[in-house]
Coordinates of C-alpha atoms in Angstrom, one line a residue:
X1 CA 26.1 -26.8 -8.5
X2 CA 22.6 -27.3 -7.1
X3 CA 21.7 -30.7 -5.9
X4 CA 18.8 -31.4 -8.5
X5 CA 17.6 -34.2 -6.0
X6 CA 17.0 -31.8 -3.3
X7 CA 13.4 -31.7 -2.1
X8 CA 11.4 -28.4 -1.3
X9 CA 11.4 -29.4 2.4
X10 CA 15.2 -29.9 2.5
X11 CA 15.5 -26.5 0.5
X12 CA 13.5 -24.8 3.1
X13 CA 15.1 -25.8 6.1
X14 CA 18.6 -25.2 4.6
X15 CA 17.9 -21.6 3.5
X16 CA 15.8 -20.8 6.8
X17 CA 18.8 -18.6 8.0
X18 CA 18.1 -16.1 5.0
X19 CA 14.9 -14.9 6.4
X20 CA 15.5 -11.8 8.4
X21 CA 13.3 -12.5 11.2
X22 CA 13.8 -16.2 11.3
X23 CA 11.7 -18.0 13.7
X24 CA 10.7 -20.9 11.5
X25 CA 7.5 -19.2 11.0
X26 CA 8.0 -18.3 7.4
X27 CA 9.2 -21.6 6.6
X28 CA 6.1 -23.4 8.1
X29 CA 4.0 -20.9 6.1
X30 CA 5.6 -22.0 2.8
X31 CA 5.4 -25.5 3.7
X32 CA 1.6 -24.9 4.3
X33 CA 1.3 -23.5 0.9
X34 CA 3.0 -26.5 -0.5
X35 CA 0.6 -28.9 1.3
X36 CA -2.5 -26.8 0.0
X37 CA -1.0 -26.8 -3.5
X38 CA -0.9 -30.7 -3.5
X39 CA -4.6 -30.9 -2.5
X40 CA -5.4 -28.5 -5.2
X41 CA -3.4 -30.1 -7.9
X42 CA -5.2 -33.4 -6.9
X43 CA -8.5 -31.7 -7.6
X44 CA -7.4 -30.0 -10.8
X45 CA -6.2 -33.3 -12.3
X46 CA -9.5 -35.0 -11.3
X47 CA -11.5 -32.1 -12.9
X48 CA -12.1 -33.7 -16.2
X49 CA -13.5 -37.0 -14.5
X50 CA -16.0 -35.4 -12.1
X51 CA -18.8 -32.8 -12.1
X52 CA -16.5 -30.1 -11.1
X53 CA -16.8 -27.9 -14.5
X54 CA -19.0 -25.0 -15.1
X55 CA -19.6 -22.2 -12.7
X56 CA -20.5 -22.3 -9.0
X57 CA -23.3 -20.0 -9.4
X58 CA -21.8 -17.1 -7.4
X59 CA -19.8 -14.0 -8.6
X60 CA -16.5 -12.9 -7.0
X61 CA -16.1 -9.3 -5.9
X62 CA -15.1 -8.3 -9.5
X63 CA -18.4 -9.6 -10.7
X64 CA -16.7 -12.6 -12.6
X65 CA -18.4 -15.9 -12.5
X66 CA -16.6 -18.4 -10.3
X67 CA -15.8 -21.7 -11.5
X68 CA -16.4 -24.5 -9.0
X69 CA -12.7 -25.3 -8.8
X70 CA -11.9 -21.5 -7.9
X71 CA -14.3 -22.1 -4.9
X72 CA -12.6 -25.4 -3.9
X73 CA -9.1 -23.9 -4.3
X74 CA -10.0 -20.9 -2.3
X75 CA -11.3 -23.0 0.6
X76 CA -8.2 -25.2 0.4
X77 CA -5.7 -22.6 0.9
X78 CA -7.7 -20.7 3.5
X79 CA -8.5 -23.9 5.6
X80 CA -5.0 -25.0 5.4
X81 CA -3.4 -21.6 6.4
X82 CA -6.1 -21.0 9.2
X83 CA -6.0 -24.5 10.7
X84 CA -2.2 -24.5 11.1
X85 CA -2.4 -21.0 12.8
X86 CA 0.6 -19.6 11.1
X87 CA -0.7 -16.5 9.7
X88 CA -2.8 -13.6 11.4
X89 CA -4.7 -12.9 8.2
X90 CA -5.5 -13.7 4.6
X91 CA -6.8 -11.7 1.7
X92 CA -8.1 -13.7 -1.4
X93 CA -9.1 -12.5 -4.8
X94 CA -12.3 -14.5 -4.3
X95 CA -13.2 -12.9 -1.0
X96 CA -15.0 -9.4 -0.7
X97 CA -12.8 -8.5 2.4
X98 CA -9.7 -9.8 4.2
X99 CA -9.9 -12.5 6.8
X100 CA -8.8 -12.0 10.3
X101 CA -7.5 -15.2 11.9
X102 CA -7.7 -15.6 15.7
X103 CA -5.8 -18.1 17.6
X104 CA -7.3 -20.8 19.8
X105 CA -6.5 -18.4 22.7
X106 CA -8.2 -15.5 20.8
X107 CA -4.9 -13.9 20.3
X108 CA -2.7 -14.4 17.3
X109 CA 0.9 -13.6 17.7
X110 CA 1.7 -14.5 14.2
X111 CA 3.7 -12.1 12.1
X112 CA 2.6 -12.7 8.6
X113 CA -0.4 -11.9 6.1
X114 CA -0.9 -13.8 2.9
X115 CA -2.6 -12.6 -0.2
X116 CA -3.7 -15.1 -2.8
X117 CA -5.1 -15.8 -6.1
X118 CA -6.3 -19.2 -5.4
X119 CA -6.9 -20.3 -9.0
X120 CA -5.5 -17.9 -11.7
X121 CA -6.7 -18.7 -15.3
X122 CA -9.8 -20.5 -14.1
X123 CA -11.7 -19.6 -17.3
X124 CA -9.5 -22.3 -19.0
X125 CA -10.4 -25.1 -16.6
X126 CA -13.0 -26.6 -18.8
X127 CA -10.6 -26.7 -22.0
X128 CA -7.8 -28.4 -20.1
X129 CA -5.2 -25.5 -20.1
X130 CA -2.8 -24.9 -17.3
X131 CA -4.0 -22.9 -14.5
X132 CA -2.1 -21.8 -11.3
X133 CA -2.2 -20.3 -7.9
X134 CA -0.3 -17.0 -7.0
X135 CA 0.7 -16.0 -3.4
X136 CA 2.4 -13.2 -1.6
X137 CA 3.6 -12.8 1.9
X138 CA 4.0 -9.7 3.9
X139 CA 5.0 -9.0 7.5
X140 CA 2.2 -7.3 9.4
X141 CA 2.6 -3.6 10.2
X142 CA -0.1 -3.5 13.0
X143 CA 0.9 -4.7 16.6
X144 CA 1.3 -8.3 17.2
X145 CA -1.5 -10.0 19.0
X146 CA -4.2 -7.5 17.9
X147 CA -6.6 -8.1 15.0
X148 CA -5.2 -7.4 11.4
X149 CA -6.4 -4.2 9.7
X150 CA -6.6 -3.1 6.1
X151 CA -3.2 -1.5 6.5
X152 CA -1.5 -5.0 6.9
X153 CA -2.6 -5.8 3.4
X154 CA -2.2 -2.4 1.6
X155 CA 1.5 -2.5 1.5
X156 CA 3.7 -1.6 -1.5
X157 CA 5.1 -4.8 -3.2
X158 CA 8.6 -3.8 -2.2
X159 CA 7.8 -4.9 1.3
X160 CA 6.9 -8.4 0.3
X161 CA 9.1 -11.1 2.1
X162 CA 8.3 -13.9 -0.2
X163 CA 6.1 -14.5 -3.3
X164 CA 5.6 -17.2 -5.7
X165 CA 3.1 -19.5 -7.9
X166 CA 2.1 -23.0 -8.5
X167 CA 1.3 -23.9 -12.1
X168 CA -0.8 -27.0 -12.5
X169 CA 0.3 -28.1 -16.0
X170 CA 1.7 -31.2 -17.6
X171 CA 3.9 -31.1 -14.5
X172 CA 3.1 -29.3 -11.3
X173 CA 5.7 -26.7 -10.2
X174 CA 6.1 -24.3 -7.2
X175 CA 8.2 -21.4 -8.2
X176 CA 8.9 -19.0 -5.3
X177 CA 11.5 -16.5 -3.8
X178 CA 12.1 -15.1 -0.3
X179 CA 14.4 -12.3 -1.6
X180 CA 17.3 -14.5 -2.6
X181 CA 16.7 -15.4 -6.1
X182 CA 14.0 -17.6 -7.7
X183 CA 13.8 -21.4 -7.6
X184 CA 11.4 -23.9 -9.1
X185 CA 10.5 -27.3 -7.6
X186 CA 8.5 -29.9 -9.7
X187 CA 6.2 -32.5 -8.1
X188 CA 6.8 -36.1 -8.5
X189 CA 3.1 -37.4 -8.4
X190 CA 4.3 -40.9 -7.7
X191 CA 5.6 -40.0 -4.0
X192 CA 4.0 -36.5 -3.7
X193 CA 7.3 -34.8 -3.2
X194 CA 8.6 -31.6 -4.8
X195 CA 12.2 -31.8 -6.0
X196 CA 14.4 -28.7 -7.1
X197 CA 14.3 -28.9 -10.7
X198 CA 15.0 -25.3 -11.8
X199 CA 17.7 -23.6 -9.4
X200 CA 18.3 -19.9 -9.6
X201 CA 15.9 -19.1 -12.4
X202 CA 16.8 -16.1 -14.4
X203 CA 14.9 -14.0 -17.1
X204 CA 17.1 -14.0 -20.3
X205 CA 18.1 -10.4 -20.8
X206 CA 16.3 -10.3 -24.1
X207 CA 13.7 -12.5 -25.9
X208 CA 11.6 -13.0 -29.0
X209 CA 8.3 -13.7 -27.4
X210 CA 5.6 -11.2 -26.8
X211 CA 2.4 -12.1 -24.8
X212 CA -0.6 -9.8 -25.1
X213 CA -4.2 -10.3 -25.9
X214 CA -4.4 -8.7 -29.5
X215 CA -8.1 -9.3 -29.6
X216 CA -8.2 -6.1 -27.6
X217 CA -5.8 -4.2 -29.9
X218 CA -8.3 -1.6 -30.9
X219 CA -8.8 -0.6 -27.2
X220 CA -5.0 -0.5 -26.3
X221 CA -3.2 2.7 -25.6
X222 CA -1.2 4.1 -28.5
X223 CA 2.1 3.2 -27.0
X224 CA 1.1 -0.4 -26.8
X225 CA -0.2 -0.4 -30.2
X226 CA 3.2 1.1 -31.3
X227 CA 5.1 -1.6 -29.6
X228 CA 3.0 -4.4 -31.0
X229 CA 3.8 -3.1 -34.6
X230 CA 7.3 -3.0 -33.8
X231 CA 7.3 -6.7 -32.6
X232 CA 5.9 -7.6 -35.8
X233 CA 8.0 -5.8 -38.1
X234 CA 10.6 -7.8 -40.3
X235 CA 13.8 -6.2 -39.4
X236 CA 16.8 -7.3 -37.2
X237 CA 15.8 -10.2 -35.1
X238 CA 12.0 -9.6 -35.7
X239 CA 9.2 -10.3 -36.2
X240 CA 8.9 -11.8 -32.5
X241 CA 6.7 -14.8 -31.9
X242 CA 3.1 -14.0 -30.4
X243 CA 2.2 -16.4 -27.5
X244 CA -0.8 -15.7 -25.3
X245 CA -2.5 -18.6 -23.4
X246 CA -4.8 -16.4 -21.2
X247 CA -3.5 -18.1 -18.0
X248 CA -1.2 -15.5 -16.5
X249 CA 0.9 -18.1 -14.5
X250 CA 1.3 -20.1 -17.6
X251 CA 2.3 -17.2 -19.8
X252 CA 4.7 -15.8 -17.2
X253 CA 6.4 -19.3 -16.6
X254 CA 7.1 -19.7 -20.3
X255 CA 8.5 -16.2 -20.6
X256 CA 10.7 -16.7 -17.5
X257 CA 12.3 -19.8 -19.0
X258 CA 12.5 -18.7 -22.7
X259 CA 12.6 -14.9 -22.4
X260 CA 9.8 -12.5 -23.4
X261 CA 7.5 -9.9 -22.3
X262 CA 4.0 -10.0 -20.9
X263 CA 1.6 -7.2 -21.4
X264 CA -1.8 -6.8 -19.9
X265 CA -2.5 -2.8 -20.5
X266 CA -5.2 -0.6 -19.7
X267 CA -7.9 -0.5 -22.4
X268 CA -10.7 1.9 -23.3
X269 CA -13.1 -0.7 -21.5
X270 CA -10.8 -1.2 -18.4
X271 CA -8.9 2.1 -18.0
X272 CA -7.2 1.0 -14.8
X273 CA -6.2 -2.3 -16.3
X274 CA -7.7 -5.6 -15.5
X275 CA -5.1 -7.5 -13.4
X276 CA -5.1 -7.0 -9.4
X277 CA -2.1 -5.3 -8.0
X278 CA -2.2 -7.3 -4.8
X279 CA -3.1 -10.8 -5.8
X280 CA -1.3 -10.9 -9.2
X281 CA 0.9 -7.9 -10.2
X282 CA 2.9 -7.5 -6.9
X283 CA 4.0 -11.2 -6.6
X284 CA 4.7 -11.6 -10.2
X285 CA 6.7 -8.2 -10.2
X286 CA 8.6 -9.4 -7.2
X287 CA 9.6 -12.8 -8.9
X288 CA 10.2 -10.9 -12.0
X289 CA 13.0 -8.5 -10.3
X290 CA 14.3 -11.4 -8.2
X291 CA 14.9 -13.3 -11.6
X292 CA 16.7 -10.4 -13.1
X293 CA 13.8 -8.9 -15.3
X294 CA 11.7 -5.8 -14.9
X295 CA 7.9 -5.1 -14.0
X296 CA 6.0 -1.9 -14.4
X297 CA 2.5 -0.4 -15.4
X298 CA 4.2 1.0 -18.7
X299 CA 5.9 3.9 -16.6
X300 CA 6.2 3.0 -13.0
X301 CA 7.9 0.3 -11.0
X302 CA 5.0 -2.0 -10.0
X303 CA 6.8 -2.8 -6.7
X304 CA 6.6 1.1 -5.7
X305 CA 2.9 1.6 -6.2
X306 CA 1.1 2.3 -2.9
X307 CA -2.0 0.3 -2.8
X308 CA -5.3 2.1 -1.9
X309 CA -7.8 -0.6 -1.9
X310 CA -7.8 -4.6 -1.6
X311 CA -9.0 -5.3 -5.2
X312 CA -7.1 -2.4 -7.0
X313 CA -6.2 -3.1 -10.6
X314 CA -3.3 -1.7 -12.7
X315 CA -1.9 -2.2 -16.1
X316 CA 1.1 -4.7 -16.0
X317 CA 4.1 -5.1 -18.1
X318 CA 6.8 -7.6 -17.0
X319 CA 9.6 -9.7 -18.6
X320 CA 13.2 -9.6 -20.1
X321 CA 14.9 -6.3 -19.3
X322 CA 15.6 -5.2 -23.0
X323 CA 12.1 -6.0 -24.0
X324 CA 10.7 -4.1 -21.0
X325 CA 13.0 -1.1 -21.8
X326 CA 11.8 -0.9 -25.5
X327 CA 8.0 -1.1 -24.5
X328 CA 8.4 1.6 -22.0
X329 CA 10.2 3.7 -24.4
X330 CA 7.2 3.3 -26.8
X331 CA 4.8 4.2 -23.9
X332 CA 6.8 7.4 -23.1
X333 CA 7.0 8.4 -26.7
X334 CA 3.4 8.1 -27.5
X335 CA 2.5 10.6 -24.7
X336 CA 4.7 13.3 -26.2

């Protein structure tokens, strides 16, 4: 029986021996993410009270307007990870290129790179809907001490050593995995400490929630259209319930707890899909599999896709295994 009063700091220390290359470095890295998340959480909660809404005037690499809070979150995570000198490189969804981090002695012997979506769902900021942060951690593949290269970031998701997300909602939670299951920690804002609130999180094998932006229905592949019709049909345990927030972290978090499927397919407008493989799909697919679920692009396991560019997009399906198997069956049948 897990101790629900256990803090995130205690949990990290207790489980440090699970890391294959344990030197304390990965533990310090997760601790830094925890610290940056607190800073961003404070700012998110302040957002309605100060002039932080609206766009910052810049566009990110995908050409999307950046909300001011996006920029703040991006800087908070990059500064925290850089100043503590615990990573050798960072890639952010908000940055055109990856960031090489030099140590104070111009040599960086750190072994890990971080890929981050600093504020997922930021278009929801000004309507007070939950937003989140998604992070992904890999061991570098280039020699230690040398500057990082693109190869360190273009690794398939099955090589992640840790991944997680922070949801800034009615309560703030960190949910993460280092390859030994998924655990969730809730922030007690009165004392600024995260406590283990959701030990060993698992996707229910089946569910009755489907999460997809049905406003794009006309642009969906035939297999997705067929699956949505199946979800809506009155037979057996259906129709299923449609739940779509438009904030990936929030939609994923709900489905993880209650059981469901999340679909962001390709469309005629975005034939490659819209979600980013490295910053969103890989970390969420890693968590999905660690929690006993399944994640694919409708056909292929997400974690087996070899990335070819930093801001690559892919269709994304993830969730309860029985719902995923049925959705993939519709995708295959539509292609026959």
